[in-house]
Coordinates of N, CA and C and ligand atoms in Angstrom, one line a residue:
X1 N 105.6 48.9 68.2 CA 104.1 48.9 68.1 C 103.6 50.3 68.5
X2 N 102.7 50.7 67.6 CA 101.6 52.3 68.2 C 101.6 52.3 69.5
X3 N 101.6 53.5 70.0 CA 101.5 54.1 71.1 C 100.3 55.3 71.4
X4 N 99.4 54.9 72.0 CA 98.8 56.2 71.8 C 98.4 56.4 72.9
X5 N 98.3 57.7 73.6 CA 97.8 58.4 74.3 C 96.5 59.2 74.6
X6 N 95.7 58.8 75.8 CA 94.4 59.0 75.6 C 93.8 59.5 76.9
X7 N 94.2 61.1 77.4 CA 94.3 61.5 78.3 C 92.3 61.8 78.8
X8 N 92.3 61.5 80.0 CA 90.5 61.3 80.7 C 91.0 62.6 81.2
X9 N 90.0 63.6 80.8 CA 89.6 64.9 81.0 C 88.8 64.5 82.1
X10 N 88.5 63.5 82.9 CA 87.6 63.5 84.3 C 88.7 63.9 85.1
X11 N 89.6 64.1 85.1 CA 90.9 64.3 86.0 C 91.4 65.7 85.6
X12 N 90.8 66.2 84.8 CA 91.2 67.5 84.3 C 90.7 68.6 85.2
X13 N 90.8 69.8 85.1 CA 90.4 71.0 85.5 C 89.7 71.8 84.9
X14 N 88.0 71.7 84.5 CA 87.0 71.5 84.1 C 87.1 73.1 83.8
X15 N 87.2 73.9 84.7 CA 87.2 75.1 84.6 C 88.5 75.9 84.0
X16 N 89.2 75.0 83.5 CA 90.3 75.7 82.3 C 90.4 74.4 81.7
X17 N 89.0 74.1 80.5 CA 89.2 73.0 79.8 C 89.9 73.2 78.6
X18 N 90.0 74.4 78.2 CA 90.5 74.9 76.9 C 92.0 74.3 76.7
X19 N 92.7 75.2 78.0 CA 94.1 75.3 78.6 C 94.5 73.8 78.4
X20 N 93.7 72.9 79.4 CA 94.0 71.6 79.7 C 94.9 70.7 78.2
X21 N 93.1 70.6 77.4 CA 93.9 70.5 76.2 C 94.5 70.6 75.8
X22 N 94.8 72.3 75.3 CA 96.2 72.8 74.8 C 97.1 71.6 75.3
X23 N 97.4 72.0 76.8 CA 98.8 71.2 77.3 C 98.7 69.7 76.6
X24 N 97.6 68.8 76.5 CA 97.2 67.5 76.2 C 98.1 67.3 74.8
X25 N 97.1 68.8 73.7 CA 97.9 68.1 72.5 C 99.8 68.7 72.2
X26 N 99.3 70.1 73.4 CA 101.1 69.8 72.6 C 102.2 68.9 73.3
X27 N 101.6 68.0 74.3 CA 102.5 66.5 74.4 C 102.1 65.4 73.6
X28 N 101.5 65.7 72.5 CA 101.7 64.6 71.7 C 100.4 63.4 71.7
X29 N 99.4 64.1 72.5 CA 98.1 63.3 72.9 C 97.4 62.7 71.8
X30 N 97.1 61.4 71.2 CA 96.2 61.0 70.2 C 95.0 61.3 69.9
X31 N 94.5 61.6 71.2 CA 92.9 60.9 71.7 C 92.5 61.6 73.1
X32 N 91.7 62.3 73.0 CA 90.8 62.3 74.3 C 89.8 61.4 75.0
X33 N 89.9 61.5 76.2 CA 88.8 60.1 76.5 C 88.2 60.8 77.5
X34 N 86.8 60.3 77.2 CA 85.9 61.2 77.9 C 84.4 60.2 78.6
X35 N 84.9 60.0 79.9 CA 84.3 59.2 81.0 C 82.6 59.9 80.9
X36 N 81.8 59.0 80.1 CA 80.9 59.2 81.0 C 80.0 58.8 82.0
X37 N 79.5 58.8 83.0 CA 78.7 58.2 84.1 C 77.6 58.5 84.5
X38 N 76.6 57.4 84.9 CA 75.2 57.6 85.3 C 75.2 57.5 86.5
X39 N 76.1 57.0 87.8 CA 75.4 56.9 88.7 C 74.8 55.3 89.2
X40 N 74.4 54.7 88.3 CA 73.3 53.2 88.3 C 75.1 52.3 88.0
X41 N 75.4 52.3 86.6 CA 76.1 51.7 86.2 C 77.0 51.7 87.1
X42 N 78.1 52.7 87.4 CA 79.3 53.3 88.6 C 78.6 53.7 89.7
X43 N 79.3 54.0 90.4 CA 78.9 54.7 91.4 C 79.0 56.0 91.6
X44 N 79.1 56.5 90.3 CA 79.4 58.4 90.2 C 78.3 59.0 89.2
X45 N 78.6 60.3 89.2 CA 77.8 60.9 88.0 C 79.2 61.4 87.1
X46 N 79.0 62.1 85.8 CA 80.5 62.8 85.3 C 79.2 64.0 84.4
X47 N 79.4 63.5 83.3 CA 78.9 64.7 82.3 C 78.2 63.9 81.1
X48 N 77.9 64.5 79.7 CA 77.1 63.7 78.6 C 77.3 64.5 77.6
X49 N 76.7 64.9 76.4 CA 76.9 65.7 75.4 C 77.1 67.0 75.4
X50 N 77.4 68.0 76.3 CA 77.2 69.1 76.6 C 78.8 69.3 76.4
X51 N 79.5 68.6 77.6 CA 80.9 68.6 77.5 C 81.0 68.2 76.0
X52 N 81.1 66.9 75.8 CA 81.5 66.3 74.7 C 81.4 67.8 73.4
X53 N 80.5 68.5 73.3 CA 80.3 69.7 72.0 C 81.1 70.4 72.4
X54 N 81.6 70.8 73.6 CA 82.8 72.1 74.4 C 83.7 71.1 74.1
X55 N 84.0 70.3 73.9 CA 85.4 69.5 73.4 C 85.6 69.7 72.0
X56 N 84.6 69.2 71.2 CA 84.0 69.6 69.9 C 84.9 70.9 69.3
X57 N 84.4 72.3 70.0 CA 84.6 73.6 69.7 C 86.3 73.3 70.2
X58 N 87.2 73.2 70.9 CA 88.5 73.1 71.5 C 89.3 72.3 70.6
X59 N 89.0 70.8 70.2 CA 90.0 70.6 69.8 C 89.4 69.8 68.6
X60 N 90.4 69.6 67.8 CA 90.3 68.8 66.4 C 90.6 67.0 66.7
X61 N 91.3 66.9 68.2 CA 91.4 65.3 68.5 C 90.2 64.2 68.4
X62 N 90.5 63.2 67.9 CA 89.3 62.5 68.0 C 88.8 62.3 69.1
X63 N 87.5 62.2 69.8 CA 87.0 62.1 71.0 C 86.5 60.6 71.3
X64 N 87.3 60.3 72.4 CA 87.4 58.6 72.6 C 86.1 58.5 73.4
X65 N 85.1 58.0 73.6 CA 84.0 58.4 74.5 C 83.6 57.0 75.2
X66 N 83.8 56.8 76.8 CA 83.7 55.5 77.2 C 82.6 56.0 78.0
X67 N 81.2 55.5 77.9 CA 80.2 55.0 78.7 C 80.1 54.3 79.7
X68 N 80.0 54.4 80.5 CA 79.7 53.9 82.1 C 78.0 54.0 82.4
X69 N 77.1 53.5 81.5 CA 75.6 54.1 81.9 C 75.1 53.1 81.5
X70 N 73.9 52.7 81.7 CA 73.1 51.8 81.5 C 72.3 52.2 80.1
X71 N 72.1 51.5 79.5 CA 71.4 51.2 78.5 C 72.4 52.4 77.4
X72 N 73.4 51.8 77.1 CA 73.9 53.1 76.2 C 73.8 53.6 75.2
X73 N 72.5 52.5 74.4 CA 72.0 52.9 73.1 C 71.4 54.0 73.1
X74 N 71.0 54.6 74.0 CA 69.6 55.5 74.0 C 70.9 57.1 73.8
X75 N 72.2 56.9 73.5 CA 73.3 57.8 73.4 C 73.9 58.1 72.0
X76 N 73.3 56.9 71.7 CA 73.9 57.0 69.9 C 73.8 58.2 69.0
X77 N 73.0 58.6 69.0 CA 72.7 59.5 68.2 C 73.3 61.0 68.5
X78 N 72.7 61.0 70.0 CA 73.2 62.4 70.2 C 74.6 62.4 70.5
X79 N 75.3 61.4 71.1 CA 76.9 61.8 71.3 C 77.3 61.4 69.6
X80 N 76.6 61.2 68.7 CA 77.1 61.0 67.3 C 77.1 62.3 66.9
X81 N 75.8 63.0 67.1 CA 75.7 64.5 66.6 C 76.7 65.1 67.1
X82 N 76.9 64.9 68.4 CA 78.1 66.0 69.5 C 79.8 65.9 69.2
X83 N 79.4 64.8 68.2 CA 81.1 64.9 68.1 C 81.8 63.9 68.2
X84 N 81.3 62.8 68.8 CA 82.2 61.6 69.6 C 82.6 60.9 68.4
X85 N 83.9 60.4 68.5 CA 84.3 59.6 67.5 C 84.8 58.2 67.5
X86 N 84.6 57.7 68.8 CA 84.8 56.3 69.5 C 83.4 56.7 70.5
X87 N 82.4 55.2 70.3 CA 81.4 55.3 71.3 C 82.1 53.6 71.5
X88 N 82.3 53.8 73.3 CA 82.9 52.4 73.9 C 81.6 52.3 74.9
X89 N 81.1 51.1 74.9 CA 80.0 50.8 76.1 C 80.3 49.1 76.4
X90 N 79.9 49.0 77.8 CA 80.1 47.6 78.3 C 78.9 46.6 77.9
X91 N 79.3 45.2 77.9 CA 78.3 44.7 77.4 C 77.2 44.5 78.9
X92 N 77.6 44.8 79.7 CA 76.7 44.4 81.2 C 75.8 45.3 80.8
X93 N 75.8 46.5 80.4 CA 74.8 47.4 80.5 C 73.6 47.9 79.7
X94 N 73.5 46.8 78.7 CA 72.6 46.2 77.5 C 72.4 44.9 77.3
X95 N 71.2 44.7 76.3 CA 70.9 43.2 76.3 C 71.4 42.7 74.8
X96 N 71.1 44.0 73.9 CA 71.7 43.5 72.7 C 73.1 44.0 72.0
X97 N 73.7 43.8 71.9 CA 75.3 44.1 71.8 C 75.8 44.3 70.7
X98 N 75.3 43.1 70.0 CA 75.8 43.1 68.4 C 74.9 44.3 67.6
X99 N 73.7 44.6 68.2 CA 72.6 45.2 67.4 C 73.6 46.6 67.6
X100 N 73.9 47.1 68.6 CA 74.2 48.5 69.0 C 75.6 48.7 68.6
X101 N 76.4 47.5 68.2 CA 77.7 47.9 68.0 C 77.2 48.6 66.4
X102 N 76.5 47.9 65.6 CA 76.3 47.7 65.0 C 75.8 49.2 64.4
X103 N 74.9 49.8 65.7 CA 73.8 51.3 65.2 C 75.5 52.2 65.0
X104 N 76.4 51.8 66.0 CA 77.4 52.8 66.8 C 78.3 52.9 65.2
X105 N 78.2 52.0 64.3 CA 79.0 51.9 62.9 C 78.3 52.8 61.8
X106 N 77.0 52.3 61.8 CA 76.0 53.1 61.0 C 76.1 55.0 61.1
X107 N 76.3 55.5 62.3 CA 76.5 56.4 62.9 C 77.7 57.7 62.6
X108 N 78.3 56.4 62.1 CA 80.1 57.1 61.6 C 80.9 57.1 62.8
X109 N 80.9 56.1 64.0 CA 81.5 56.0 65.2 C 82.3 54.9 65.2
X110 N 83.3 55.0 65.6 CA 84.4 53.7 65.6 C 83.5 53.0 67.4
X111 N 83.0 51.2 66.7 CA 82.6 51.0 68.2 C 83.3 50.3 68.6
X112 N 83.1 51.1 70.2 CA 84.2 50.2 71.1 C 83.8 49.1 72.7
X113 N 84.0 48.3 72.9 CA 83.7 47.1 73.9 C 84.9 46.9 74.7
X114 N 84.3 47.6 76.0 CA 84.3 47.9 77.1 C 84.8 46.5 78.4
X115 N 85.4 45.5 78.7 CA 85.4 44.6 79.6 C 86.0 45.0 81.2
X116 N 85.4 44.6 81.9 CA 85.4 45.1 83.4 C 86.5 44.2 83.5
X117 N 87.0 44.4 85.0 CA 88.0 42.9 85.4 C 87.6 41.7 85.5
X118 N 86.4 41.6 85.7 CA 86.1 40.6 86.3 C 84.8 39.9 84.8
X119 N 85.1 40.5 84.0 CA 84.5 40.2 82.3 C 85.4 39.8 81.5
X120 N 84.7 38.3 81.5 CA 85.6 37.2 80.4 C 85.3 37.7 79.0
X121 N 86.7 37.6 78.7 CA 87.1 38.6 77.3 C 86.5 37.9 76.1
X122 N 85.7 36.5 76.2 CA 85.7 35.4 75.2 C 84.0 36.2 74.5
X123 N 83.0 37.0 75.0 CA 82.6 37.7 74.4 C 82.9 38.6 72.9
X124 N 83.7 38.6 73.1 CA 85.0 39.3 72.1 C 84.3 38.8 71.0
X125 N 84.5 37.0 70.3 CA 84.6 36.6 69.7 C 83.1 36.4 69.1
X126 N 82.5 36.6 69.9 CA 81.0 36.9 69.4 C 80.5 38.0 68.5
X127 N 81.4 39.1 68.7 CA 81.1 40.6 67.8 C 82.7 40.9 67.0
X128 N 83.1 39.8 66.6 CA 84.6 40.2 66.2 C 84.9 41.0 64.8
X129 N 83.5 40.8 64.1 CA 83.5 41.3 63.1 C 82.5 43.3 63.5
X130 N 82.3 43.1 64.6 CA 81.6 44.2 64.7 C 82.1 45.4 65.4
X131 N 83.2 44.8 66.2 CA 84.4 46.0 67.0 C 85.0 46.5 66.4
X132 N 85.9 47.6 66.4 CA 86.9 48.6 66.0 C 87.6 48.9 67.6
X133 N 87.4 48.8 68.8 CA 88.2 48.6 69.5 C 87.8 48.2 71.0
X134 N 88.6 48.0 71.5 CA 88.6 46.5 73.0 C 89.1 47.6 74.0
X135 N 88.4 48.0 75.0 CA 89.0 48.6 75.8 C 88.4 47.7 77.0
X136 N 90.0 47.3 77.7 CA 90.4 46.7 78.6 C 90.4 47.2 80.4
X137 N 89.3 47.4 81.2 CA 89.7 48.0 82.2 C 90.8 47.4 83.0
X138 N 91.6 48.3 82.8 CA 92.6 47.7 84.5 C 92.3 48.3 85.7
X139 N 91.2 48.5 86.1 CA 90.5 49.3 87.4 C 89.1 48.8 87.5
X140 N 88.6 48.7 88.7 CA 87.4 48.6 88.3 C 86.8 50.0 87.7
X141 N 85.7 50.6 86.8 CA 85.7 51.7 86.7 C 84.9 52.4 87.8
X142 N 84.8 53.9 87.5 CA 83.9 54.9 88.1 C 84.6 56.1 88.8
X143 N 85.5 55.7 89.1 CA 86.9 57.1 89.4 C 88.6 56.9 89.3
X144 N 88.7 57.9 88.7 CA 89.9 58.1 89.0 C 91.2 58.0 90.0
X145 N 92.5 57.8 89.7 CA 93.2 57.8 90.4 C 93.0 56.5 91.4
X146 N 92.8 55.1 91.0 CA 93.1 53.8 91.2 C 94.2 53.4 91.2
X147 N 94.5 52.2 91.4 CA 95.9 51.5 91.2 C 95.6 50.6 89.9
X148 N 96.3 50.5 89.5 CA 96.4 49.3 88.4 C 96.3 48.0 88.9
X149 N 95.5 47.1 88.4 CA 95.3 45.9 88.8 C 96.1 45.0 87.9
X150 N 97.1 43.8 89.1 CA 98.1 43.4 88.9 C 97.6 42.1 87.4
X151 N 96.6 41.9 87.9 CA 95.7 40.7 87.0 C 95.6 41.0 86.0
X152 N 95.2 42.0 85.5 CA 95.2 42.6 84.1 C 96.1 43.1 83.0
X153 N 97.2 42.5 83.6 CA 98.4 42.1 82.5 C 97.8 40.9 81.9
X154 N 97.8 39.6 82.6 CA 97.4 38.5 81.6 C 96.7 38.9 80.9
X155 N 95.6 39.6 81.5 CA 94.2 39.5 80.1 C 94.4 40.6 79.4
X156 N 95.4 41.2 79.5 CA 95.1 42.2 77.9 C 96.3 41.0 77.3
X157 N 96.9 40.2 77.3 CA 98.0 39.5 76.9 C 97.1 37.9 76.3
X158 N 96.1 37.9 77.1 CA 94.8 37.1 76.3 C 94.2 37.3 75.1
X159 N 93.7 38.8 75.4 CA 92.8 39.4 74.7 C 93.6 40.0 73.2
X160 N 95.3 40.7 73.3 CA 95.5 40.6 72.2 C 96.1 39.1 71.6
X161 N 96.1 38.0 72.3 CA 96.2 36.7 71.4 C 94.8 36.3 70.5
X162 N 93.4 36.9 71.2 CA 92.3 36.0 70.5 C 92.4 37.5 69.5
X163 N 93.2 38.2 69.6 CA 92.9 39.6 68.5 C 93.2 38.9 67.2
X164 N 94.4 38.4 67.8 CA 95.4 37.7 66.3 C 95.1 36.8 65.8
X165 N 94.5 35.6 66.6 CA 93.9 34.5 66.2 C 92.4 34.1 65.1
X166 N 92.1 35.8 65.4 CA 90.5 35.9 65.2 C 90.5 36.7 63.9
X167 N 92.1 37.4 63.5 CA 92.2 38.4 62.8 C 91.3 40.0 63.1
X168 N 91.2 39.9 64.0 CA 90.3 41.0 65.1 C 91.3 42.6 65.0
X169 N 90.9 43.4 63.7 CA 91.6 44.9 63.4 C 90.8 45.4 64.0
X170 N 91.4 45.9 65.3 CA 90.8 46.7 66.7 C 91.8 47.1 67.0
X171 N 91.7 48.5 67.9 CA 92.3 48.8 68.9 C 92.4 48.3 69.9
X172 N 93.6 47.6 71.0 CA 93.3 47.6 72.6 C 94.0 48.6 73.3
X173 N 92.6 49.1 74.0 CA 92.7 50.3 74.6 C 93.1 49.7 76.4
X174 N 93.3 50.0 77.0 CA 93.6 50.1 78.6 C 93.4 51.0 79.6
X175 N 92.7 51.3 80.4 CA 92.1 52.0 81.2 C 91.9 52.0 82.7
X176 N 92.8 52.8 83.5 CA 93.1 53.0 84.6 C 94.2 52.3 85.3
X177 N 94.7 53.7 86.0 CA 95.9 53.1 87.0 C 97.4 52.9 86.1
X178 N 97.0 53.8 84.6 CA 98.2 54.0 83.9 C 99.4 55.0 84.3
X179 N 100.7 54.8 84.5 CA 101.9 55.7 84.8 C 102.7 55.2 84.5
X180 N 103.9 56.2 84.9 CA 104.8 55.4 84.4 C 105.6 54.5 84.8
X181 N 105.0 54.0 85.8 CA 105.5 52.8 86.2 C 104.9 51.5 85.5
X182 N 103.4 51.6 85.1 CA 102.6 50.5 84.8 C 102.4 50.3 83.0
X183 N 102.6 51.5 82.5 CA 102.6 51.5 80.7 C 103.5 50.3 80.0
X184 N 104.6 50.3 80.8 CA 105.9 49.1 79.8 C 105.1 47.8 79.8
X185 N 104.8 47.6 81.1 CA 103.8 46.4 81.4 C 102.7 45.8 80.4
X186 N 101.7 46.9 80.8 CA 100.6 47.1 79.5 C 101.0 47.0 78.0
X187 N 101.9 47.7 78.1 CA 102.4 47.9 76.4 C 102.6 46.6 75.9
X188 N 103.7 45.9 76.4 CA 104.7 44.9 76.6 C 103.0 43.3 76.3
X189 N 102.7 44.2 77.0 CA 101.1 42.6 76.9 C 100.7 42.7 76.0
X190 N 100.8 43.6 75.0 CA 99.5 43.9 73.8 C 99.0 45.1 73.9
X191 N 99.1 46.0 74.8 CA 98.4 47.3 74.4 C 98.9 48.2 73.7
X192 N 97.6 49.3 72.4 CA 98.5 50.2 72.1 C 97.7 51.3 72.0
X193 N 97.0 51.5 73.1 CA 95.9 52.7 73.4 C 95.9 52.6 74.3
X194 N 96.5 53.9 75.5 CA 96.6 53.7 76.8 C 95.4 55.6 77.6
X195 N 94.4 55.2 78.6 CA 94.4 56.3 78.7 C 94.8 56.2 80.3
X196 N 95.1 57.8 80.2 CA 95.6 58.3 81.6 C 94.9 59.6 81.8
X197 N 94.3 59.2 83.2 CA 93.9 60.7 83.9 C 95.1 61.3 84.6
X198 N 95.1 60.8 86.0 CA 96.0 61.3 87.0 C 97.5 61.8 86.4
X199 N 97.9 60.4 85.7 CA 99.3 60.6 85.2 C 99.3 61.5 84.5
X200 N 98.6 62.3 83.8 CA 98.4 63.5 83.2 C 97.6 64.8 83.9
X201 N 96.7 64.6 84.3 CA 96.2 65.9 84.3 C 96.7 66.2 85.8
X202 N 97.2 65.5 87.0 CA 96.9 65.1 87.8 C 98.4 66.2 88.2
X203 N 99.6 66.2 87.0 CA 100.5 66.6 86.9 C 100.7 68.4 86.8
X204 N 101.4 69.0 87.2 CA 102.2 70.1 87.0 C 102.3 70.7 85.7
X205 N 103.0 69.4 85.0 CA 103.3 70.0 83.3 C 102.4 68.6 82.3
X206 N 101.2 69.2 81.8 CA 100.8 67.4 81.0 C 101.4 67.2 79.9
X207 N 102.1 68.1 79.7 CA 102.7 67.5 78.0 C 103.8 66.9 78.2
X208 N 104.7 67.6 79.4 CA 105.6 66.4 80.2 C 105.0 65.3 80.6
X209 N 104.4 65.2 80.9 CA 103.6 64.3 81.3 C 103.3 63.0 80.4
X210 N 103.2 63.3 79.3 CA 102.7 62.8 78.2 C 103.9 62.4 77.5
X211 N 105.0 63.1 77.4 CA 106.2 62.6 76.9 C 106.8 61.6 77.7
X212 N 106.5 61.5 79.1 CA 107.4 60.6 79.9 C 106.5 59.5 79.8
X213 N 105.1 59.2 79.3 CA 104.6 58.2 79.4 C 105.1 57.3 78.0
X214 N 105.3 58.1 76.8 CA 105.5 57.4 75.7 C 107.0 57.2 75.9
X215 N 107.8 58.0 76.6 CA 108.9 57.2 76.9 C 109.1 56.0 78.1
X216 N 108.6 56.0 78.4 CA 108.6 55.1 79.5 C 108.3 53.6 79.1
X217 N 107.6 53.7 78.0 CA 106.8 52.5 76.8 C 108.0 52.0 76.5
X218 N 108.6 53.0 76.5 CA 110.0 51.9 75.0 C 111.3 51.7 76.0
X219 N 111.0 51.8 77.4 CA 112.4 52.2 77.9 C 112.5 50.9 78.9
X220 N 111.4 50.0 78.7 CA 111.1 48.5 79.5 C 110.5 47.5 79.1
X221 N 110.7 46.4 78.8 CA 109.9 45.3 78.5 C 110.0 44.4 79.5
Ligands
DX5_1 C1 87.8 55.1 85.4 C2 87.7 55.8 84.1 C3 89.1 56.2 83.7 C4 89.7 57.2 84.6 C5 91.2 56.9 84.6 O1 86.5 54.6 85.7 O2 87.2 55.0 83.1 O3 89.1 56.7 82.3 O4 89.6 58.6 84.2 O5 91.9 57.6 85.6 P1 93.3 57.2 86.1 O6 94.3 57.2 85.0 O7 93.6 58.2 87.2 O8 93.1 55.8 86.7
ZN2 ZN1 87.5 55.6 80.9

């Protein structure tokens, strides 16, 4: 099954973002993911379109873009103009879900739906026709460098059963507390979009980094 790699520039080294990259794609990185935060929603702030266009100019990777903000519709347009090529937002942080998946398609944006740990995945099946991808937190969100939460094996191992059942052509993405200790795991449940901060940027070499995570996928079930 796909493997893809989707390294969070929030863990990166902001001030050699170019560099960072570089290292990103020449380990083989699919996707960048790019945290953003208000503050209300998390308990952090991060960045918003500004970065996202400095990504834009650097690299040719699709730009995976998870929201962490409240009301994330009011983002459509401009992170559409800035480049973003995945707009993922939680359903906690809006009232209408189906309407905005919906703007986030119109837009030319692959949309993506966001579930906390503690967010029954059966939402899903309400917008099944309206997702392009499921991103699964295994952390609660808002920073980096968590542990992986042990619980969230089952439910990505849930979530891609109602995939299949529902005929649901999405991505499941996974999110936080990925390494290489915890990817075979994830993989092994159903995931095939993993992002990693720490285990990447967090490292010495990331494109090593990046190679030992895709190997690490195939080297355990
Ligand atoms: C957490 C963010 C993650 C974060 C992952 O709220 O959504 O994308 O950057 O970082 P690690 O891999 O260190 O858990
Ligand atoms: Zn994220």
């Amino acid at each position: 099954m796909t493997v893809r790699i989707a390294p969070s520039v929030l863990n990166a080294d902001l001030g050699r973002l170019r560099e960072q990259i570089a290292e990103a794609e020449a380990g083989g990185a699919e996707w960048i993911h790019v945290d953003v935060m208000d503050g209300h929603f998390v308990p952090n702030l991060s960045y918003g379109a500004p970065v996202l266009r400095a990504l834009r100019r650097i690299t040719d990777l699709p730009l995976d873009v998870h929201l962490m903000v409240e009301r994330p519709e009011q983002y459509i347009e401009e992170f559409a103009a800035a480049g973003a090529a995945h707009f993922t937002f939680h359903p906690e942080a809006t009232t209408h879900v189906q309407r905005h998946l919906a703007a986030v398609r119109e837009r030319g944006m692959r949309a993506g739906l966001a579930l906390n740990p503690a967010t029954p995945p059966n939402i899903l099946l309400e917008v099944a026709g309206d997702v392009d991808l499921v991103l699964v937190m295994t952390v609660n969100p808002g920073f980096g460098g968590q542990s992986y939460l042990p619980a969230a094996t089952a439910k990505i191992g849930r979530v891609r059963a109602m995939m299949t059942d529902w005929n649901i052509e999405a991505s499941l993405e996974v999110d936080g507390g990925i390494t290489t200790a915890t990817i075979a795991e994830a993989h092994a449940a159903g995931a095939d979009s993993f992002v990693v901060g720490t285990a990447v940027f967090g490292q010495s070499d990331p494109a090593e980094a990046i190679r030992a995570l895709k190997r690490a996928c195939l080297t355990r079930v």
